[in-house]
Amino acid sequence: MSLLEVRDLCIRYGDNEVVSGLSFSVGSSESVGLVGESGSGKTQTALAIMGLLPGNAAVGGSIAFDGREIVGAAERQLDRLRAERIGMVFQDPMQALNPYIPIGKQLRRVLLRHGIGDGRKADQRVMHMLDRVGLPDPARQFRAYAHQLSGGMRQRVMIASALIADPDLLIADEPTTALDVTVQAQILDLLERIRDETALLLITHDLGIIAGHCERLLVIDNGRLVEAGPTRKLFSEPQSAHTRKLIDAAPRLDGVTRPAPAPGDRVLETEAVSVSYVERRAELHAVLDLDLQLMAGETVAVVGESGSGKSSFVRAVLGLIPMRAGRVTFLGEELSGPARSRAVEMRRDLQLVFQDPAGSLNPQLRIESIIAEPLSVHAPELDAGGRRERVADALQRVGLDEQLLSRFPHQLSGGQAQRAAIARALIVNPKVLVCDEAVAALDGSVRAQILDLLRREQEATGLAIVFISHDLAVVRSISHRVMVLYLGRLVELADCAAMFARPRHPYTRALLDAVPVPDPLAPGGKLSLGGEMPSIINPPPGCAFHPRCRFALPRCRTEPPRARPVGAARVACHRAEELEL
Amino acid sequence: MVSGGVLCAIALVAVIGPWISPNEYLTADFNNILRSPAFADGHVFGTDDLGRDLFVRTMMGVQVTFAVAIVASVVSLVIGVLYGATAGFVGGRVDAVMMRLVDTLYAMPFIFFVILLLVVFERNFLLIFVAIGAINWLDMARIVRGQTLSLREREFVQAAQLLGVSTPKIILRHIAPNLIGVVIVYVTLTIPQAILIESFLSFLGLGVQEPQTSLGKLVNDGTDQMESAAWLLLIPATLLALILLCFNFLGDGMRDLFDSRRSE
């Protein structure tokens, strides 16, 4: 008999049925992936299994865990079940941890409350668990608070707390979505190693993650089971169109890269741009000496883990934060000072699209006034009719329906909101568009559409794009050149195709290895990089990457490498020529 | 919705009532001192210790109370929101100077401040309300500033800055509308506070002067006759409570109305 048996599960909020007739089972010590786009009901299903649905949800059908019914069970019973038999890991580890209680104490509470251990024994068990999830120096982390840990470390703590009571089933709801690729690889690897006899239900929108880590797959769409089967079979012969679509939309590392753009003018040039913050009288370099030339019609991707300085770099170029040193030239004219003191034309020609589409649209304004707002600054001579025409034109370029104009941002889906944000940026016909993680928050298929939209716009207008991303698979399909940053320093700058074919820097190689590929036979997501990026508060001497580098020489510890041409690329590594990566 | 209707009804009666009532609010009728409420002789709410009709006096009190509520909250709303939003959004030295000014005003004793105003500008019906509003905007400015500080970091504000939208326009178009939720809640707290301050000032003899009256003053007078003529206390007090309650409910409703996310 299987451990978890879900039969005809229905979840309904008023008239809105979010899960309808879902049936599946999870055997003991089996790993099952639950895949669906946002809004498909996957999180609702997980909450139903945990008995954590809000009171206004009407649940029908049956969920049997080890023969015991969960739907309609008493809170006391559920409490016991959750504590001893089922563990759960949530998407955002910061919100799942109490910021006021040291993590060791939080974990111990799990044990004490359920009488599994007490006092010293509990402490030892917590320490042992922290050690198992790979937290360095568990004795110190025991007393640390959540904010003192990095995102990856916090997620490790969450996993420790979910597994500390030795549950039979672990539910992980998008456990790595908020994390960097390299950290994602570490966490997935940890989940795989640590779970021993524990069954795993991994919920995600990312087929790449599933491919390497689950034996069986469940694909759901609109609250209904679309397809189920062994992972390999599902990838090689998907039966339903929806599964096919998901697989096709997943970014891969083996697709075609874009051909070189037609030679254009140099639009934007930065020389030795540095950004630093002053904290306790020490100067912290977020960005150090970055050079970049951007041509019309070209996309340059800026890639790195969080904390690599990629956002600081473009924000300094745009004038949103002050530069410490360096020069930015736009069409031959030097840009200096903050954005608000720059000439109006300059502001028109440099536009930014943010990561979170909802946050970058004023919630109190209708889409029409949001998209039209730039016109009030840059084309004040337009009358109402002319303005409406420009808005309609912008809408058509981004593929949005005119009916949405009278809506508010929260009434739009993530993809629609991001299109509106892009329309607002494009309506003034800028020469440079900066996309700061502009597709990171979107579902696979929507992401592909937005990337396609950017490509078409670029080919039609010769727009130059700076595309910031932590995801190399996304970068590959959109960019002509790629700039990899580590701790604010240039690591490698090369043509996109060349970089993917032959990375010159060990860090680039590690980033490539970490990308989870939606192919169960060659899943990627390999763990070739341990540890995490150091903080700019305390940068390592010499090459900033040396503590995590497999190829580090004594020289790397003392002497910072300079970026220099290696082949067609610019690489900052002492061993760039000799290494075969 | 209901509370808005009740408030409108009270306001309407307060304006029309004295008109149609056969009694004048100034006329003292010494033949009818402390009459209990009765429909028969036209003294619907009864009369007070000077034989004045309580219905008319109460309605006059309601008028004054509404005036206090509206003038004081509008004054504190306009000054507080613009001041706070500007300080919070511009930030830096401007913020420091503006908020220190608020701190300084906070430190001034309120009563002293009002007496000063009355001495300088002579006693004036409107002045009382302006004085109350001028005190209340300090809290409003602080709250608005705090909210603005967090709004300023939101991406849609950055996007507007990047587009070249001017600072006053960002404050009016992007900051102020997003403050409405907090501001409305705070205004609904301010209105009862203003009404209470007014009755306190009237009690000290600094506020509304006889023969004019206000609800707070009527309640005060009513307490003296509590044992012999309970209606003198109960009627104005009930009305005052009803008005305060309605303003609170109205505030809730307004917040939902202005929050685009809830008005589906």
Tab-separated table of C-alpha atoms in Angstrom, chain B:
chain	number	residue	atom	x	y	z
B	1	MET	CA	-22.589	52.420	3.381
B	2	VAL	CA	-25.135	52.306	6.195
B	3	SER	CA	-22.973	54.483	8.418
B	4	GLY	CA	-22.604	57.029	5.605
B	5	GLY	CA	-26.387	57.118	5.323
B	6	VAL	CA	-26.812	57.575	9.060
B	7	LEU	CA	-24.279	60.403	9.069
B	8	CYS	CA	-26.054	62.082	6.160
B	9	ALA	CA	-29.398	61.716	7.929
B	10	ILE	CA	-28.024	63.213	11.132
B	11	ALA	CA	-26.468	66.085	9.195
B	12	LEU	CA	-29.709	66.706	7.322
B	13	VAL	CA	-31.802	66.744	10.461
B	14	ALA	CA	-29.220	68.962	12.128
B	15	VAL	CA	-29.540	71.542	9.364
B	16	ILE	CA	-33.293	71.376	8.769
B	17	GLY	CA	-34.406	70.518	12.297
B	18	PRO	CA	-33.907	73.947	13.877
B	19	TRP	CA	-35.746	75.447	10.918
B	20	ILE	CA	-38.917	73.498	11.202
B	21	SER	CA	-38.951	73.203	14.936
B	22	PRO	CA	-41.376	75.664	16.526
B	23	ASN	CA	-38.763	76.502	19.163
B	24	GLU	CA	-35.819	78.861	19.026
B	25	TYR	CA	-32.593	77.697	20.521
B	26	LEU	CA	-31.985	80.955	22.303
B	27	THR	CA	-35.431	81.369	23.767
B	28	ALA	CA	-35.533	80.544	27.429
B	29	ASP	CA	-39.005	79.449	28.467
B	30	PHE	CA	-39.095	79.618	32.231
B	31	ASN	CA	-42.506	78.015	32.302
B	32	ASN	CA	-41.062	74.851	30.863
B	33	ILE	CA	-37.885	74.211	32.796
B	34	LEU	CA	-36.577	70.626	32.683
B	35	ARG	CA	-39.508	69.207	30.746
B	36	SER	CA	-38.970	65.571	29.883
B	37	PRO	CA	-39.107	64.577	26.195
B	38	ALA	CA	-42.633	64.597	24.801
B	39	PHE	CA	-44.080	65.004	21.359
B	40	ALA	CA	-47.182	66.780	22.517
B	41	ASP	CA	-45.772	70.229	23.234
B	42	GLY	CA	-43.135	70.283	20.502
B	43	HIS	CA	-40.200	69.737	22.892
B	44	VAL	CA	-39.237	66.431	21.325
B	45	PHE	CA	-36.070	66.089	23.390
B	46	GLY	CA	-37.402	68.019	26.369
B	47	THR	CA	-35.909	71.231	27.751
B	48	ASP	CA	-32.900	72.141	29.856
B	49	ASP	CA	-32.590	73.975	33.134
B	50	LEU	CA	-33.190	77.310	31.453
B	51	GLY	CA	-36.208	75.970	29.595
B	52	ARG	CA	-34.460	75.966	26.228
B	53	ASP	CA	-35.528	73.312	23.736
B	54	LEU	CA	-33.005	70.486	23.792
B	55	PHE	CA	-33.809	69.253	20.298
B	56	VAL	CA	-32.822	72.523	18.692
B	57	ARG	CA	-29.792	72.902	20.902
B	58	THR	CA	-28.640	69.367	20.181
B	59	MET	CA	-28.986	69.930	16.464
B	60	MET	CA	-26.963	73.118	16.725
B	61	GLY	CA	-24.384	71.108	18.659
B	62	VAL	CA	-24.304	68.511	15.886
B	63	GLN	CA	-23.670	71.258	13.353
B	64	VAL	CA	-20.719	72.519	15.343
B	65	THR	CA	-19.431	68.988	15.832
B	66	PHE	CA	-19.582	68.242	12.132
B	67	ALA	CA	-17.854	71.510	11.378
B	68	VAL	CA	-15.085	70.611	13.813
B	69	ALA	CA	-14.750	67.155	12.323
B	70	ILE	CA	-14.570	68.386	8.765
B	71	VAL	CA	-12.409	71.470	9.191
B	72	ALA	CA	-9.945	69.826	11.578
B	73	SER	CA	-9.543	66.690	9.496
B	74	VAL	CA	-9.202	68.580	6.224
B	75	VAL	CA	-6.594	70.858	7.721
B	76	SER	CA	-4.628	67.975	9.188
B	77	LEU	CA	-5.085	65.917	6.041
B	78	VAL	CA	-3.820	68.489	3.588
B	79	ILE	CA	-0.942	69.828	5.647
B	80	GLY	CA	0.031	66.451	7.091
B	81	VAL	CA	0.036	64.455	3.855
B	82	LEU	CA	1.859	67.012	1.755
B	83	TYR	CA	4.356	67.825	4.481
B	84	GLY	CA	5.041	64.209	5.399
B	85	ALA	CA	5.214	62.977	1.825
B	86	THR	CA	7.602	65.746	0.848
B	87	ALA	CA	9.879	65.158	3.827
B	88	GLY	CA	9.883	61.403	3.291
B	89	PHE	CA	10.362	61.494	-0.442
B	90	VAL	CA	12.994	64.222	-0.730
B	91	GLY	CA	14.824	62.850	2.283
B	92	GLY	CA	18.294	63.882	3.424
B	93	ARG	CA	18.742	67.312	4.923
B	94	VAL	CA	15.305	68.576	3.893
B	95	ASP	CA	13.742	65.669	5.745
B	96	ALA	CA	15.846	66.312	8.843
B	97	VAL	CA	14.947	70.023	8.985
B	98	MET	CA	11.243	69.435	8.316
B	99	MET	CA	10.884	66.714	10.899
B	100	ARG	CA	12.824	68.637	13.550
B	101	LEU	CA	10.312	71.438	13.056
B	102	VAL	CA	7.536	68.925	13.732
B	103	ASP	CA	9.355	67.755	16.856
B	104	THR	CA	9.633	71.346	18.035
B	105	LEU	CA	5.912	71.935	17.562
B	106	TYR	CA	5.215	68.704	19.407
B	107	ALA	CA	7.139	70.029	22.359
B	108	MET	CA	4.964	73.139	22.628
B	109	PRO	CA	2.201	72.759	25.191
B	110	PHE	CA	-1.067	72.542	23.303
B	111	ILE	CA	-3.196	74.669	25.597
B	112	PHE	CA	-0.552	77.373	25.708
B	113	PHE	CA	-0.505	77.266	21.940
B	114	VAL	CA	-4.269	77.706	21.682
B	115	ILE	CA	-4.342	80.552	24.204
B	116	LEU	CA	-1.580	82.250	22.248
B	117	LEU	CA	-3.555	81.897	19.037
B	118	LEU	CA	-6.691	83.288	20.660
B	119	VAL	CA	-4.793	86.250	22.085
B	120	VAL	CA	-3.143	87.092	18.785
B	121	PHE	CA	-6.137	86.615	16.500
B	122	GLU	CA	-8.936	87.334	18.962
B	123	ARG	CA	-11.670	84.840	19.594
B	124	ASN	CA	-13.108	83.406	16.435
B	125	PHE	CA	-15.364	80.460	15.765
B	126	LEU	CA	-13.173	79.096	12.943
B	127	LEU	CA	-9.934	79.643	14.776
B	128	ILE	CA	-10.705	76.866	17.227
B	129	PHE	CA	-11.004	74.373	14.412
B	130	VAL	CA	-7.879	75.558	12.670
B	131	ALA	CA	-6.028	75.256	15.958
B	132	ILE	CA	-7.222	71.685	16.409
B	133	GLY	CA	-6.301	70.799	12.849
B	134	ALA	CA	-2.932	72.419	13.257
B	135	ILE	CA	-2.226	70.169	16.206
B	136	ASN	CA	-3.452	67.011	14.534
B	137	TRP	CA	-1.409	67.364	11.378
B	138	LEU	CA	1.762	66.696	13.352
B	139	ASP	CA	0.844	63.050	13.920
B	140	MET	CA	-0.355	62.755	10.360
B	141	ALA	CA	2.922	64.128	9.005
B	142	ARG	CA	4.938	61.608	11.000
B	143	ILE	CA	2.860	58.661	9.922
B	144	VAL	CA	2.831	59.736	6.302
B	145	ARG	CA	6.570	60.283	6.315
B	146	GLY	CA	7.200	56.763	7.581
B	147	GLN	CA	4.986	55.276	4.906
B	148	THR	CA	6.607	57.401	2.245
B	149	LEU	CA	10.049	56.185	3.211
B	150	SER	CA	9.044	52.640	2.378
B	151	LEU	CA	7.051	53.639	-0.711
B	152	ARG	CA	10.048	55.527	-2.047
B	153	GLU	CA	11.963	52.277	-2.369
B	154	ARG	CA	9.177	50.623	-4.362
B	155	GLU	CA	10.019	49.940	-7.957
B	156	PHE	CA	7.183	51.908	-9.514
B	157	VAL	CA	8.549	55.049	-7.880
B	158	GLN	CA	12.013	54.293	-9.192
B	159	ALA	CA	10.529	53.678	-12.606
B	160	ALA	CA	8.854	57.096	-12.531
B	161	GLN	CA	12.107	58.737	-11.449
B	162	LEU	CA	13.926	57.061	-14.270
B	163	LEU	CA	11.313	58.277	-16.736
B	164	GLY	CA	11.978	61.819	-15.633
B	165	VAL	CA	8.708	62.507	-13.854
B	166	SER	CA	9.167	65.599	-11.679
B	167	THR	CA	9.320	65.287	-7.914
B	168	PRO	CA	6.038	67.112	-7.103
B	169	LYS	CA	4.284	64.956	-9.677
B	170	ILE	CA	5.716	61.753	-8.245
B	171	ILE	CA	4.505	62.794	-4.804
B	172	LEU	CA	1.016	63.647	-6.029
B	173	ARG	CA	0.586	60.805	-8.482
B	174	HIS	CA	2.565	57.903	-7.095
B	175	ILE	CA	3.112	58.498	-3.394
B	176	ALA	CA	-0.078	60.190	-2.168
B	177	PRO	CA	-2.628	57.740	-3.688
B	178	ASN	CA	-0.783	54.815	-2.147
B	179	LEU	CA	-0.948	56.470	1.252
B	180	ILE	CA	-4.729	56.569	1.247
B	181	GLY	CA	-5.252	53.385	3.212
B	182	VAL	CA	-3.189	54.597	6.145
B	183	VAL	CA	-4.373	58.185	5.878
B	184	ILE	CA	-8.060	57.303	5.907
B	185	VAL	CA	-7.662	55.116	8.942
B	186	TYR	CA	-5.787	57.864	10.661
B	187	VAL	CA	-8.361	60.508	9.747
B	188	THR	CA	-11.099	58.394	11.273
B	189	LEU	CA	-9.049	58.364	14.441
B	190	THR	CA	-8.496	62.102	14.171
B	191	ILE	CA	-12.161	63.048	13.853
B	192	PRO	CA	-13.264	61.693	17.245
B	193	GLN	CA	-10.108	63.133	18.748
B	194	ALA	CA	-10.888	66.559	17.299
B	195	ILE	CA	-14.457	66.364	18.583
B	196	LEU	CA	-13.201	65.467	22.044
B	197	ILE	CA	-10.600	68.222	22.059
B	198	GLU	CA	-13.272	70.701	21.058
B	199	SER	CA	-15.512	69.744	23.950
B	200	PHE	CA	-12.522	69.941	26.276
B	201	LEU	CA	-11.687	73.440	25.048
B	202	SER	CA	-15.310	74.491	25.400
B	203	PHE	CA	-15.261	73.211	28.946
B	204	LEU	CA	-12.224	75.381	29.696
B	205	GLY	CA	-14.035	78.321	28.235
B	206	LEU	CA	-11.663	78.577	25.312
B	207	GLY	CA	-13.895	76.913	22.775
B	208	VAL	CA	-17.454	77.487	21.728
B	209	GLN	CA	-19.076	80.244	23.798
B	210	GLU	CA	-22.564	80.428	25.200
B	211	PRO	CA	-25.152	80.781	23.859
B	212	GLN	CA	-23.614	78.729	21.043
B	213	THR	CA	-23.171	75.120	21.902
B	214	SER	CA	-21.633	71.856	20.808
B	215	LEU	CA	-22.286	68.218	21.590
B	216	GLY	CA	-19.335	68.066	23.954
B	217	LYS	CA	-20.636	71.062	25.832
B	218	LEU	CA	-24.158	69.653	26.013
B	219	VAL	CA	-22.809	66.410	27.457
B	220	ASN	CA	-20.874	68.425	29.977
B	221	ASP	CA	-23.927	70.399	30.988
B	222	GLY	CA	-25.990	67.231	31.057
B	223	THR	CA	-23.701	65.611	33.616
B	224	ASP	CA	-24.740	68.266	36.140
B	225	GLN	CA	-28.396	67.294	35.827
B	226	MET	CA	-27.700	63.587	35.497
B	227	GLU	CA	-29.840	62.536	38.455
B	228	SER	CA	-32.817	64.789	37.931
B	229	ALA	CA	-32.968	65.005	34.129
B	230	ALA	CA	-31.143	62.057	32.588
B	231	TRP	CA	-32.226	62.934	29.065
B	232	LEU	CA	-30.021	66.047	29.109
B	233	LEU	CA	-27.019	63.730	29.303
B	234	LEU	CA	-28.318	60.708	27.450
B	235	ILE	CA	-29.574	62.316	24.260
B	236	PRO	CA	-26.469	64.327	23.310
B	237	ALA	CA	-24.168	61.553	24.528
B	238	THR	CA	-25.972	58.919	22.456
B	239	LEU	CA	-25.828	61.147	19.446
B	240	LEU	CA	-22.129	61.845	19.972
B	241	ALA	CA	-21.383	58.133	20.300
B	242	LEU	CA	-23.452	57.378	17.211
B	243	ILE	CA	-21.569	59.982	15.184
B	244	LEU	CA	-18.166	58.720	16.323
B	245	LEU	CA	-19.158	55.135	15.569
B	246	CYS	CA	-20.397	56.091	12.119
B	247	PHE	CA	-17.178	57.934	11.343
B	248	ASN	CA	-15.220	54.831	12.259
B	249	PHE	CA	-17.308	52.572	10.039
B	250	LEU	CA	-17.185	55.146	7.291
B	251	GLY	CA	-13.389	55.112	7.534
B	252	ASP	CA	-13.332	51.352	7.019
B	253	GLY	CA	-15.600	51.658	4.025
B	254	MET	CA	-13.590	54.491	2.515
B	255	ARG	CA	-10.373	52.533	2.839
B	256	ASP	CA	-11.886	49.647	0.912
B	257	LEU	CA	-13.265	52.038	-1.664
B	258	PHE	CA	-9.951	53.765	-2.319
B	259	ASP	CA	-7.913	50.591	-2.314
B	260	SER	CA	-8.091	49.478	-5.928
B	261	ARG	CA	-7.215	45.941	-4.902
B	262	ARG	CA	-10.417	45.483	-2.961
B	263	SER	CA	-12.865	47.205	-5.270
B	264	GLU	CA	-13.426	44.246	-7.523
